[in-house]
Structures are given as C-alpha cells and as structure tokens.
Coordinates of C-alpha atoms (C1' of nucleotides) in Angstrom, one line a residue:
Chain W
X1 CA 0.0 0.0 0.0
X2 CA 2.4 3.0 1.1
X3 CA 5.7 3.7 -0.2
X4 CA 7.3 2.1 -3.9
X5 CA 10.5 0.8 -4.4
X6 CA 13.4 3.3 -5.0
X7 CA 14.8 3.1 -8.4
X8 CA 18.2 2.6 -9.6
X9 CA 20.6 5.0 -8.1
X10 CA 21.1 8.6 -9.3
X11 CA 23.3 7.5 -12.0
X12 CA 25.2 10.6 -13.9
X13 CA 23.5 11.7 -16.2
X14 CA 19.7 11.0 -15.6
X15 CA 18.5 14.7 -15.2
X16 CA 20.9 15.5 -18.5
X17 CA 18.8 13.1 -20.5
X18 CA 15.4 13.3 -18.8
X19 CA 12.7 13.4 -21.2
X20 CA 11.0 16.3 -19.0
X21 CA 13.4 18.4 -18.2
X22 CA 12.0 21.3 -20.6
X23 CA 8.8 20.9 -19.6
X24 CA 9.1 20.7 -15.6
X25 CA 10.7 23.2 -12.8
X26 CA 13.9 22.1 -14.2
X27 CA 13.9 23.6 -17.5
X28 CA 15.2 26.7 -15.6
X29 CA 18.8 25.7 -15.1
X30 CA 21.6 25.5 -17.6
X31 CA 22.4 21.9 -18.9
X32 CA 25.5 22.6 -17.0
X33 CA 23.5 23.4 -13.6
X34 CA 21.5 20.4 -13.8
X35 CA 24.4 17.7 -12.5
X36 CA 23.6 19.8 -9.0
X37 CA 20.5 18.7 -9.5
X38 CA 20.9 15.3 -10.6
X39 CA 23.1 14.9 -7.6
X40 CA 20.4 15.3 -4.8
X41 CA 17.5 13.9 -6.7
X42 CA 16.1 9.9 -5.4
X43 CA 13.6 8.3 -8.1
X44 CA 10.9 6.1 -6.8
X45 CA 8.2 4.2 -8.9
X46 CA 4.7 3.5 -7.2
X47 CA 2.1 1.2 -9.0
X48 CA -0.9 2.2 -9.8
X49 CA -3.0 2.5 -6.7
X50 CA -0.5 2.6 -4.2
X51 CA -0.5 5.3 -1.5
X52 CA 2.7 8.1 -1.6
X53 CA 1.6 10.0 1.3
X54 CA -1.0 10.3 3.4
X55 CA -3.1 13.3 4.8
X56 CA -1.3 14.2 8.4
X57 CA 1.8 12.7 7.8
X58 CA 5.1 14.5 8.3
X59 CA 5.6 16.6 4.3
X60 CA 9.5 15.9 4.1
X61 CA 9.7 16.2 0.7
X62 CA 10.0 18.3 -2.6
X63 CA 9.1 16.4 -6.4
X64 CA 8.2 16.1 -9.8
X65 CA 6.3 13.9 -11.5
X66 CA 8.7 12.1 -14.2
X67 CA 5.7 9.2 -15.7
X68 CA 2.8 9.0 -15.1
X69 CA -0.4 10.2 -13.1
X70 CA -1.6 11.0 -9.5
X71 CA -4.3 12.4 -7.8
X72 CA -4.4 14.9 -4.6
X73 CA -7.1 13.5 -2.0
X74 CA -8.9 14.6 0.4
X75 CA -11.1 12.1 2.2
X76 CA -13.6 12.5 5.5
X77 CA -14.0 9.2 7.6
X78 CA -17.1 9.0 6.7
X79 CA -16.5 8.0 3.1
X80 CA -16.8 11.3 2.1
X81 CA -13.9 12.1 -0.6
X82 CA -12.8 14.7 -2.9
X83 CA -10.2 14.7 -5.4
X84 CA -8.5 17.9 -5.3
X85 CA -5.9 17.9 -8.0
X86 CA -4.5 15.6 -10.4
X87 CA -0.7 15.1 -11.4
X88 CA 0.5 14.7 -15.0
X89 CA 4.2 14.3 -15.8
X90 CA 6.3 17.3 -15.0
X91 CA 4.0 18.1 -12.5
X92 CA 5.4 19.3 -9.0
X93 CA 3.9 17.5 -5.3
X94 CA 4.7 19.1 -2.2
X95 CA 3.1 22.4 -1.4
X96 CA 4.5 22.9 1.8
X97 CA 8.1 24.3 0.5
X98 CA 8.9 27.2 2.6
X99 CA 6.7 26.3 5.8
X100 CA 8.9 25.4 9.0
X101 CA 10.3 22.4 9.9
X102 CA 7.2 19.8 11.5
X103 CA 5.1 20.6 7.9
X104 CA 2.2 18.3 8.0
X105 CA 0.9 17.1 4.0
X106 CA -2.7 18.3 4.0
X107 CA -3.9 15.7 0.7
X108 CA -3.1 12.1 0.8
X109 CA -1.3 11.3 -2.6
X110 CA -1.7 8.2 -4.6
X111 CA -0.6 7.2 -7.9
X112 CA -3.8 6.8 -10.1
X113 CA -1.8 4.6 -12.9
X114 CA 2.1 3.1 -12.8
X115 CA 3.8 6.5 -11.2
X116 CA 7.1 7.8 -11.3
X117 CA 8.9 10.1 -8.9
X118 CA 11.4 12.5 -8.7
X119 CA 11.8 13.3 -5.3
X120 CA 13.9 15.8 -3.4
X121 CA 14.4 16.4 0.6
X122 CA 12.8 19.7 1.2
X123 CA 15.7 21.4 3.0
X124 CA 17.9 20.4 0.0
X125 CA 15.6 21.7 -2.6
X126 CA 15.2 25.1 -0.8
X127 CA 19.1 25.5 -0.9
X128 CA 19.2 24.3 -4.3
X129 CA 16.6 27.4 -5.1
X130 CA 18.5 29.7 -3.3
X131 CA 21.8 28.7 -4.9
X132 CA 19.6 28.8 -8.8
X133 CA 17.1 31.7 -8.4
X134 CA 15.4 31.0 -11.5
X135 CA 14.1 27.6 -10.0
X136 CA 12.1 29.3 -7.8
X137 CA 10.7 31.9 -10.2
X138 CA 9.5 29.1 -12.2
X139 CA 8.0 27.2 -9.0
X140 CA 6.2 30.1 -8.1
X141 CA 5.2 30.3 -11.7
X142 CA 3.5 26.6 -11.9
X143 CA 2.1 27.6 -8.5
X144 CA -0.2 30.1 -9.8
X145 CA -1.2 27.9 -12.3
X146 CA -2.4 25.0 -9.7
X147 CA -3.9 28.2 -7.8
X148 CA -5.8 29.5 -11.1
X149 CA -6.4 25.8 -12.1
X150 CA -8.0 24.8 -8.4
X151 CA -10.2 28.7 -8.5
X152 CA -11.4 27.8 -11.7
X153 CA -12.2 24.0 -10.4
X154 CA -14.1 25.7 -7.1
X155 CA -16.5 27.2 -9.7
X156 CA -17.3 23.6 -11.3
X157 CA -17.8 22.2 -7.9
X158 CA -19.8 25.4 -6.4
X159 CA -22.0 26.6 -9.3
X160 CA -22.2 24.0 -12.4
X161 CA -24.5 21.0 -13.1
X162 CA -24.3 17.4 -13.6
X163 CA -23.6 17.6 -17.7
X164 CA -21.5 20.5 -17.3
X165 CA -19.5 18.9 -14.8
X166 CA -18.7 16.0 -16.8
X167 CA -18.0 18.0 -19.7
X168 CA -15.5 20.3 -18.2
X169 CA -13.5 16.9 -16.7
X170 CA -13.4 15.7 -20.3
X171 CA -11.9 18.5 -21.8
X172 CA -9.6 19.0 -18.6
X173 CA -8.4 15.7 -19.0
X174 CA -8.3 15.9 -23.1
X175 CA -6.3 19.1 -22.7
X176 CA -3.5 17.3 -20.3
X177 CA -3.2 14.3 -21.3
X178 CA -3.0 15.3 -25.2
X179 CA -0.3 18.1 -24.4
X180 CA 2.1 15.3 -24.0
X181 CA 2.2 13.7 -27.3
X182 CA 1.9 16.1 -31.3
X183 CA -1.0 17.9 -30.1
X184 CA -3.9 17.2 -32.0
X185 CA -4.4 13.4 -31.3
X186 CA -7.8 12.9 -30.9
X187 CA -7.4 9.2 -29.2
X188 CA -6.6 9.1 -25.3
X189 CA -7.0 7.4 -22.3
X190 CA -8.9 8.5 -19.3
X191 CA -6.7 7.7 -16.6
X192 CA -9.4 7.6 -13.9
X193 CA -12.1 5.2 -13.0
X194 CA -15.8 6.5 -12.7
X195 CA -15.8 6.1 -8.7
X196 CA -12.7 8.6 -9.1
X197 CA -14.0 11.0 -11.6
X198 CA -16.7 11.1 -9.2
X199 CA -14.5 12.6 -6.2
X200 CA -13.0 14.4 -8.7
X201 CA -16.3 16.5 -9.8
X202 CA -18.2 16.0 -6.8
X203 CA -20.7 13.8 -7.9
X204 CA -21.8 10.1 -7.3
X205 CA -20.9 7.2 -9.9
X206 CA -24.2 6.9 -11.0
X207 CA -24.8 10.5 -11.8
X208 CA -21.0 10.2 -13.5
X209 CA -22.3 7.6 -15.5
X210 CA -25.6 8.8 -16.9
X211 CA -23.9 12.1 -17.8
X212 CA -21.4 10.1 -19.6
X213 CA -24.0 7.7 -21.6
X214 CA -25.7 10.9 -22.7
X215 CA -23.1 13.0 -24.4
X216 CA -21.9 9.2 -26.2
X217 CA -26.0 9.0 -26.9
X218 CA -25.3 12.5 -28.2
X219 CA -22.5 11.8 -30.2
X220 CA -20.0 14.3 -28.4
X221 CA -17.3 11.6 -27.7
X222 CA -16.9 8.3 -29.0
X223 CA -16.0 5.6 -26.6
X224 CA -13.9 2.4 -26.9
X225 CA -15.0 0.6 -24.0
X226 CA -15.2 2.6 -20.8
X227 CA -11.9 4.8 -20.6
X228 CA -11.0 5.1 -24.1
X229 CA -12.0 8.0 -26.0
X230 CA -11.5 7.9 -30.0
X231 CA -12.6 11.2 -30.6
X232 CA -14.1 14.4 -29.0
X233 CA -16.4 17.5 -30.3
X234 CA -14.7 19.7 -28.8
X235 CA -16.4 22.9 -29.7
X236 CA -19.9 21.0 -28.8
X237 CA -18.4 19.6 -25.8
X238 CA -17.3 23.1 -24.5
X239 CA -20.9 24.4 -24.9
X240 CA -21.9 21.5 -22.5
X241 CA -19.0 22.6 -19.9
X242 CA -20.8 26.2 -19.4
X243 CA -18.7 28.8 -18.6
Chain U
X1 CA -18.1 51.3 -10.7
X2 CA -14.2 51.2 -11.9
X3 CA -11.8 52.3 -11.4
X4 CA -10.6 54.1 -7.5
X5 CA -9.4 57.5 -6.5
X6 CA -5.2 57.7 -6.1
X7 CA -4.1 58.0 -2.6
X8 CA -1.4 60.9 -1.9
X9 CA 1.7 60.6 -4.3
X10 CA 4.1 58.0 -2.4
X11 CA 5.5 60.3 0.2
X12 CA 9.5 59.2 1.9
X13 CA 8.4 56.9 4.6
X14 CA 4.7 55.3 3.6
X15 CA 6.5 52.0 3.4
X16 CA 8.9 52.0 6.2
X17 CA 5.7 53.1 8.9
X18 CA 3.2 50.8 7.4
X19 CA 1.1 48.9 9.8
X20 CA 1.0 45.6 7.6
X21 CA 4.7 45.8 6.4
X22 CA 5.8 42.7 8.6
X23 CA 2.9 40.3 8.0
X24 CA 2.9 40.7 4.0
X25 CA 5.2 40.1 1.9
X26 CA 7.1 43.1 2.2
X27 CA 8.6 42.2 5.6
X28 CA 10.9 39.8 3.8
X29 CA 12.8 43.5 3.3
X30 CA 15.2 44.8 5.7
X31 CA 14.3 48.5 6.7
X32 CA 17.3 49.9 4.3
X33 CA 16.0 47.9 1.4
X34 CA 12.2 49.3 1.5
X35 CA 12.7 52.8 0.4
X36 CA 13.6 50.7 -3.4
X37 CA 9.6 49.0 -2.3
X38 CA 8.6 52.4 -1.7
X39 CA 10.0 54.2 -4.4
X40 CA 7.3 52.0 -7.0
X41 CA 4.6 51.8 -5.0
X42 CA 1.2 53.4 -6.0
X43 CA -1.9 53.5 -3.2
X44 CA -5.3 53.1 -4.2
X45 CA -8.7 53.8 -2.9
X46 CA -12.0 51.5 -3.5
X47 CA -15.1 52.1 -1.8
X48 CA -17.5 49.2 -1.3
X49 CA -19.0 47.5 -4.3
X50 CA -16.4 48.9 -6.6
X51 CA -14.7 47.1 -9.5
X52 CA -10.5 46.4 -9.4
X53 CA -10.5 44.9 -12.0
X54 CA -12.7 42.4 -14.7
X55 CA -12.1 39.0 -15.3
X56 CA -10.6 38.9 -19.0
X57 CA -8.7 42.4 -18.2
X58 CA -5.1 43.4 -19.4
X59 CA -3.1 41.9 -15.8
X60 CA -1.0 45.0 -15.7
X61 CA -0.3 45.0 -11.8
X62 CA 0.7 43.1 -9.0
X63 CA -0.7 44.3 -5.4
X64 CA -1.1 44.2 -1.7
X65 CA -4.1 44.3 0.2
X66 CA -3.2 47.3 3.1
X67 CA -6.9 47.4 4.5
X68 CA -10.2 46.3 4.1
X69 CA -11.7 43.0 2.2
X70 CA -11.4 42.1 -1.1
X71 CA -13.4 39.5 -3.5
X72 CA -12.1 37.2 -6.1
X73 CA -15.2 36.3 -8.4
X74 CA -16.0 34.3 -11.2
X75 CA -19.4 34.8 -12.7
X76 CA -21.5 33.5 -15.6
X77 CA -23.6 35.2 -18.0
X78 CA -26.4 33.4 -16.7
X79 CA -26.3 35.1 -13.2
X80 CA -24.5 32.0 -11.9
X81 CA -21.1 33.9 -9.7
X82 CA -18.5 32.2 -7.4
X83 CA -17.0 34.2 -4.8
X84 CA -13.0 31.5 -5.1
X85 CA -11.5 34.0 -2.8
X86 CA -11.3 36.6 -0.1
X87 CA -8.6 39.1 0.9
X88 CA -7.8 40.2 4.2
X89 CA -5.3 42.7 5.2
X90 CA -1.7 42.0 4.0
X91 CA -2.8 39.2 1.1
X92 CA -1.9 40.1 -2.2
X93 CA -3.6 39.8 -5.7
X94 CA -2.0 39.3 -9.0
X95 CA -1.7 35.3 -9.8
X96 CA -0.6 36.5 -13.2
X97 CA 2.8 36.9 -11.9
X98 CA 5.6 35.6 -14.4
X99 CA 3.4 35.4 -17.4
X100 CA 4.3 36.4 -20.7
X101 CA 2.9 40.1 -21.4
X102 CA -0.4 40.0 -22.6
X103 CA -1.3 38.5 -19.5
X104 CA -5.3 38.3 -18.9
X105 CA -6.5 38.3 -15.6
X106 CA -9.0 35.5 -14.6
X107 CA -11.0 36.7 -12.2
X108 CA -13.3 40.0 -11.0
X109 CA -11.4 41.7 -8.1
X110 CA -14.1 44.0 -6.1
X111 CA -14.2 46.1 -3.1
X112 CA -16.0 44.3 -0.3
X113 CA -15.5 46.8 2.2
X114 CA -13.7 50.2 1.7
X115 CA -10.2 48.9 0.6
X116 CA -6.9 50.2 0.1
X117 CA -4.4 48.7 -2.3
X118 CA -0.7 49.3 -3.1
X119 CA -0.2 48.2 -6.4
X120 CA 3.3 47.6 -8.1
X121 CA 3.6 47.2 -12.3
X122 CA 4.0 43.4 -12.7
X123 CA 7.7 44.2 -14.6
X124 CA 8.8 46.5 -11.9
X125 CA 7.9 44.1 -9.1
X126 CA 9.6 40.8 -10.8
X127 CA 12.6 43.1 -11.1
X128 CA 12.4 43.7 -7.6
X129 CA 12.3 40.1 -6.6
X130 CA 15.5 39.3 -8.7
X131 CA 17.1 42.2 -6.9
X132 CA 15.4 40.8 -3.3
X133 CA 15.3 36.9 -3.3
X134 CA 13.7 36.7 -0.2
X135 CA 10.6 38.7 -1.5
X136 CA 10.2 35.9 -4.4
X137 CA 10.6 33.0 -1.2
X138 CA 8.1 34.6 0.6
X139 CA 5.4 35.6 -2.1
X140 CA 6.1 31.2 -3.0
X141 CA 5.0 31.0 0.6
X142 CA 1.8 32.9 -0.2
X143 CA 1.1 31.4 -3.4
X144 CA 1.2 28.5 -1.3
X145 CA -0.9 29.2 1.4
X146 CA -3.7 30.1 -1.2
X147 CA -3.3 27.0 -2.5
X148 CA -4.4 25.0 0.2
X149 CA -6.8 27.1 1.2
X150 CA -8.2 26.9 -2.0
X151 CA -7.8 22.7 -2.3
X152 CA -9.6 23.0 0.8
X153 CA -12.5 25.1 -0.4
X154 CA -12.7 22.4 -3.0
X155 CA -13.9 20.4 -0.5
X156 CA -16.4 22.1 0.8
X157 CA -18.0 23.0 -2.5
X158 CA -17.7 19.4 -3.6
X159 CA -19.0 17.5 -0.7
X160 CA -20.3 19.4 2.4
X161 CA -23.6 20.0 3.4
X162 CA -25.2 23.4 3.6
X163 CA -25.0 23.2 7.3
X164 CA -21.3 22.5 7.0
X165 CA -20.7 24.6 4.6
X166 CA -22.2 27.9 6.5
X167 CA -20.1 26.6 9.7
X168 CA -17.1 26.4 7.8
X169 CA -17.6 29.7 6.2
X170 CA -17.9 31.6 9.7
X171 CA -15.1 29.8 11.0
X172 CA -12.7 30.9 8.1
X173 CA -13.9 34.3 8.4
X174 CA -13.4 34.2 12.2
X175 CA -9.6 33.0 11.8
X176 CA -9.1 35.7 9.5
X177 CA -11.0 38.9 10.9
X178 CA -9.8 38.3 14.6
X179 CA -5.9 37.4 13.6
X180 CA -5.7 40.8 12.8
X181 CA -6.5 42.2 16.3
X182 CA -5.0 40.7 19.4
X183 CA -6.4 37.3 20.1
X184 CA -9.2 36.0 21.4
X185 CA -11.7 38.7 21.2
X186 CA -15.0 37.1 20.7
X187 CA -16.9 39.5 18.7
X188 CA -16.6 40.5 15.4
X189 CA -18.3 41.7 12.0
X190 CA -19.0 39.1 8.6
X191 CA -17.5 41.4 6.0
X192 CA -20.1 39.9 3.1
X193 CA -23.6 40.2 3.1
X194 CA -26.1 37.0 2.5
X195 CA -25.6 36.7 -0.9
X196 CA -22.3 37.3 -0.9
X197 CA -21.6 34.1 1.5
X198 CA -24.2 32.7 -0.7
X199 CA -21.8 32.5 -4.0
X200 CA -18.5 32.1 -1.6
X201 CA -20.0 28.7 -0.3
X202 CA -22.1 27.8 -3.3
X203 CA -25.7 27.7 -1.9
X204 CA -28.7 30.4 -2.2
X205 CA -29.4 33.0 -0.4
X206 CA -32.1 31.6 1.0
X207 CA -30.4 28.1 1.9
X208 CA -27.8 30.6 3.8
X209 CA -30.3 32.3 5.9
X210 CA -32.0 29.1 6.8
X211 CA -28.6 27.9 8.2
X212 CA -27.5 31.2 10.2
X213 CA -31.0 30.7 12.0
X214 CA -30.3 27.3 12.6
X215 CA -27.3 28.3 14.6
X216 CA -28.5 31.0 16.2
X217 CA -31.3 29.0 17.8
X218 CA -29.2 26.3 18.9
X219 CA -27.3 29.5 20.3
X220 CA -23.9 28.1 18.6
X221 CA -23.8 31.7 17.0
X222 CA -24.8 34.8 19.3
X223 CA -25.6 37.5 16.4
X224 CA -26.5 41.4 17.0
X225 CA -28.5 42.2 14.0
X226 CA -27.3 40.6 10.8
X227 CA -23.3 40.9 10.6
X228 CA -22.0 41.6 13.8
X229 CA -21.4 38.8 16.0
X230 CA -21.3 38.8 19.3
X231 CA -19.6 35.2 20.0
X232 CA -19.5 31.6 18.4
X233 CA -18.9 28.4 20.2
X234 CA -15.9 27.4 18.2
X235 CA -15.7 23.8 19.7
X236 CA -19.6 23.1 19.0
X237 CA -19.0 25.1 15.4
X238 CA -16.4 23.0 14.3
X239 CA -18.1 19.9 15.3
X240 CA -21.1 21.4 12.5
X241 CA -18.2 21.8 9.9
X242 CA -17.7 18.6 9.2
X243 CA -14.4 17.4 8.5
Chain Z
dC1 C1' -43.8 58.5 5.7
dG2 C1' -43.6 55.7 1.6
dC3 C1' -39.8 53.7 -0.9
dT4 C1' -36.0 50.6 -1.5
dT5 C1' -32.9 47.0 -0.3
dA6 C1' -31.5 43.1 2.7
dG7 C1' -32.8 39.2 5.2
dT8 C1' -36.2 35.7 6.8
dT9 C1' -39.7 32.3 6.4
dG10 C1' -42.9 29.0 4.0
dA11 C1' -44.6 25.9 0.2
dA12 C1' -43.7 23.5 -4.0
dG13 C1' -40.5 21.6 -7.5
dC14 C1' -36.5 19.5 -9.2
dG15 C1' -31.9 17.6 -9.8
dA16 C1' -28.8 14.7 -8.0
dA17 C1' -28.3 11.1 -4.2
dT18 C1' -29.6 6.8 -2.7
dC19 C1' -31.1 2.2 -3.1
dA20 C1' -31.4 -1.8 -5.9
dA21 C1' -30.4 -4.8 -9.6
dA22 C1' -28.7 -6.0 -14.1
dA23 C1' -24.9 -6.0 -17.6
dC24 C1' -20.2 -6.0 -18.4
dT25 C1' -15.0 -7.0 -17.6
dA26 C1' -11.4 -9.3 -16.2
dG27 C1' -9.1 -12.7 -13.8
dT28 C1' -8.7 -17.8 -12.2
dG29 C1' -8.7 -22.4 -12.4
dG30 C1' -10.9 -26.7 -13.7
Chain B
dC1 C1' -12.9 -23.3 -23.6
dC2 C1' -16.1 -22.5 -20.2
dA3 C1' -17.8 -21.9 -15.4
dC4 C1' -17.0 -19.1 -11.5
dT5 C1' -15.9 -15.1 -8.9
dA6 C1' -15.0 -10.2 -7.9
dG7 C1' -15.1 -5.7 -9.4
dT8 C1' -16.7 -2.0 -12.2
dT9 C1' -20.2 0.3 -14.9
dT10 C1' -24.8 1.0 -16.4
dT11 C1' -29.6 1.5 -15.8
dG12 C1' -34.0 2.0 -13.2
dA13 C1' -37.1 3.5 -9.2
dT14 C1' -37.5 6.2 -5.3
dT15 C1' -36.0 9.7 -1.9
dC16 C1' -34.2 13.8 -0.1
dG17 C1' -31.8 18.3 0.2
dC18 C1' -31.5 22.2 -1.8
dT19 C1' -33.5 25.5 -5.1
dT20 C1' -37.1 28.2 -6.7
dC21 C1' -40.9 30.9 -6.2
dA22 C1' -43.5 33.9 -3.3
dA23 C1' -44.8 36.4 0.6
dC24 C1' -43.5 38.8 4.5
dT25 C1' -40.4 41.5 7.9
dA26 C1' -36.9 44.7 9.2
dA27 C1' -33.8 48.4 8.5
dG28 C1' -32.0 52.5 6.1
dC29 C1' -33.1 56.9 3.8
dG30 C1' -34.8 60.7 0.8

DNA sequence: CGCTTAGTTGAAGCGAATCAAAACTAGTGG
DNA sequence: CCACTAGTTTTGATTCGCTTCAACTAAGCG
C-alpha cells in the first residue's frame, strides 16, 4: 500500500537526458547546472493505486512527477472524498516548500496509474533554489497555475451542473493528457475510474455515468470501452462545460 | 463602478511606517531595502461595491491588500457567480505573476469593504524580486498558502452539506478577521452580506439564511443584527463543519 | 412616511443522491 | 474453452436536500 521501491541510483546523467526536463521546474537551469540537481535527486516508482503519502503525515519532501499520473485526496471518515488535483508528468507534489520544519501534508497522494517520482528532501531543494534563483521563479510560476487551475475548479464544484461537470473533466483531461504527445491526437485514455471521476467533480458514480452515456448517446465523444475515447467534439463539448 | 481615486503621491516613509509591512510580503525586506519598495509603489482607494479589476482584463499589476476586504469572483452570464477568494489585510492579488505580457486576468477583483491597495507594475515588481530573493521566497510561501486554502474550499464545494458549509464559512472568516486584532476577542463583523456568502459557499441565499437561523437558535452563534457577532462556540462550530 | 434594499420564512418543484439490480469485464482455475 | 468469482459500470425506481418561487419583515433613507 504506502511507499514504492526506489529506483536505480542517481546515476550521472539521468536529469541530462530526462525526457521532462523542458517541460518541468527544471527547464530553468543550464544543462551545466542540472548535475547539481541530478546529484540530490532519489527516483521512486509506485504502482498504480498505491499510497505516496497520506493526509497528516510529516511533508518531508520536494518532487516532480517524471511518468505518469496522481491524484491529490482529500477524504472524510465517513466516506466522504474529494479529489482535489490531479498530477501529469512534470507536475510538481509538495506544497509545503517554505513552511517550517514539523510541515504536515494536508492531501493524501496516490498514484492513479504506474507513477514515477522524482523526489527531493525539502531542505535540500530550498538550498538548491537559493543557490539557482530561477528555479524558484519558475516554481512560483507553476504555482499560480495550480492556484488558477483549483479557483477555476471551485467554480465547477460550487456553481455547475451534472452535464457541465462532466463535460469540463473531459476537456480538462483531453487538454493534459494530449499536451504530451503532437497535439492534435484525438485518441486518449482517461486515466481515472468513474468512482474517481466522481471525487473528482463531486458527484456520485451513478450521476458520473448517466452524464457520460448521454453525451456518447449524443455523439460528443466516441467511446472504446469505458476509458478510451476515440474522438471528441470539442467545440460542442465546451458548450456542455458552461462557462 | 471602476476604477478608484489615487491615494497621496508615495511620500518618503509610507513604506517604512506601514502597519502591515511585517505580515505581508514586504517584511521579507530589511528597513534599508524598503525605500527601493517604496519608491514603486502606487496606493489606491476603493469604496464598497467597486470594481479592481474584470475577469478577462489586461493583468498590468501586482498588489497588496493594506486594508479592508477584497473578492475574487467568477461569474457567468447566466447570473451563476462564485466568490473563489477573499482578501484580508496583508494578502496580495496578481496570480498572473511571471506570465508572458499579454497576461489576462481570470477573475473580477471588487471592493467588499472600503479597501486600500498598493499596487506595483508586474515588470517592476519581478525586477524587484531578482534584486530581493527573499521577496520571491516569501510571495512562494503565499502562493502556497492560497493554495491549500483553495484545495480545501474544494472540498467544501464538492462534498459538504449546507449546514457544513455555513459553519465552515464563519469559521474561516473568524480566523481571518480576529488574527488581525490581538487574540481571542469574541466579537466580530461578517464582511459579506447574504448573498455574498451565498456564491463564496455555493448555496442560495435563501439556503444561507436558513442555516445562520439554525445556529443562532441552537445558540452556537450569538448574532447582533445581521453581521456583527457577538460570540461563536468554536468547539460546537467545528463539530457542524464537518471534516 | 412611503420607498428601497437586505434578510427571513414558508410551500412546492427539481436535480442529484440513494437504493437496488442487471450488464459488463477481467481474472482464475478446472 | 467455459464456469465461477470479484469488481466495475450501467440502468431504473425512489427519496431527499437544496433551489425556486412567493410572501413577509426589518432596516436605512430621501
């Protein structure tokens, strides 16, 4: 359940070749700057389902995501959950950066398929940002974007309906998950299961579900089984995601 | 409706003898190195109900809440509006932050009480932080801090109840109105009115009222009128907002 | 004092949740 | 290959919490 084996050692040269580096925090430094980086960095690889860290426990470190997806949960005892963020590769986990020593994780994190991490001690990381300034402008940069990304997410869970709910996950997800590859491939994967786009919009599976048979019914997307889409409308599908 | 009178022309000194200087960002700063925050500075003057800024305006600025309450909204066409943020005294406003030029802001930005801003041009104020680090470290910290708060809004809009969520609202707004004062003084004023907390928690205004009457009679909530309160049984009020 | 705006209270309607069961999927082993 | 099981997804019937609509009350103000 919690933790995932730790990957082969930091061997030289794994930042210098990393598929991600452009895309994540670590685009900022200098090909020559990265062996600093390389140097303090621990992978770890989590399959899919397993728990990275959980709600309360002790935040002691920095990452990235390198493969992979994860959600951000946060769950009540009483079954009660809500997904509050997911992870795509070159994402960055660990919100706490800056607080005091004794930081406490406020979402549990778990990988939502095969997951792979590159992980940093906090203190480490800090110093590494004070050393390369324009880490932490680009941190701070991605920041704003989760902020603007979870404001933007308050207004699907506080003020739209059922449909438009659905709707807006699809094109979230179509919109991340697509960036990755030439962009307009119209075939992808939804990572998630219903029960977890369910936490994710704040719905129930069944709700999930009818939504989802309707815009097929409708011919907005075109399903291959129950996770893969072959193709979206996405101008109709943005009408059905409100505003 | 837009718009806001100037304050008095940045005289030597507004910086250096401002009440808030050590709880916002600006106290990363040593006293020698705020005349350079001073010297860009602009104050500005909103009355109630007035308009910053429109969601889908030229981001020109970056700011600094010095007094008074603020609103971050995002609002439909269709009369649907969600409040995704407040600001209090010594929050700052300007996500857009390390954007490309051309940067659009995403949200409305409007005076909930008489407020008074000090606004820095977005350029000017990066420069600033390259020249200060520790101003870029601690606006992270902020960007953070919003964050979370956000994630955990997110929560509440996705899964709590309307009692839950009404409890949860006064409790936020207690932590933040009465931080500013010393301590544990019991009474103090809800900044927004009943529609307002309405599209901040995602219910009607009706569902609100219904709520605060709730509490009241089971005398968790002393009120005096409609905004003031008198005191709130924080242990029993907690207990109401759920997890 | 009427007029307006904000808040409260009640009755009816509706959209999503809940409860329940069927249809699919995928894995396992005879 | 098929029967068996466990888990996920779909579909249907009913219920419930919040919204909507409507009327009323209270407070501020020319």
């Amino acid at each position: 359940m919690l933790g995932g084996r730790a990957l082969a050692p930091p061997t030289a040269g794994m930042c210098e070749t990393c598929t991600i580096r452009h895309s994540a925090i670590c685009g900022a430094l200098k090909i020559e700057e990265v062996s600093a980086l390389n140097a303090l960095a621990r992978r770890r690889a989590l399959s899919a389902g397993e728990t990275y860290i959980m709600e309360g426990d002790a935040a002691l470190d920095f990452g990235i995501v390198s493969n992979g997806v994860a959600k951000l949960v946060r769950g009540a005892e009483d079954g009660r959950a809500q997904i509050v963020g997911l992870l795509f590769q070159s994402d960055f986990l660990g919100s706490t950066l800056g607080e005091e020593d004794g930081a406490v994780e406020p979402n549990t994190i778990e990988a939502v398929t095969d997951l792979e991490l590159c992980l940093f001690s906090r203190d480490r990381f800090q110093s590494l940002m004070h050393r390369f300034p324009s880490l932490e402008t680009r941190l701070l940069r991605r920041a704003f974007d989760e902020l603007r990304f979870a404001r933007e997410w308050m207004v699907l869970l506080g003020r739209k309906t059922a449909e438009e709910r659905v709707a807006s996950f699809l094109l979230h997800v179509a919109r991340r998950v697509q960036s990755r590859g030439c962009h307009p491939q119209e075939s992808f994967e939804i990572p998630l299961g219903r029960a977890e786009i369910a936490d994710f919009v704040g719905l129930t599976i069944e709700t999930v579900s009818r939504q989802m048979t309707r815009l097929r019914k409708d011919e907005i997307v075109v399903f291959e089984g129950t996770r893969q889409i072959v193709s979206i409308d996405r101008a109709r599908l943005t009408e059905r995601a409100g505003f």
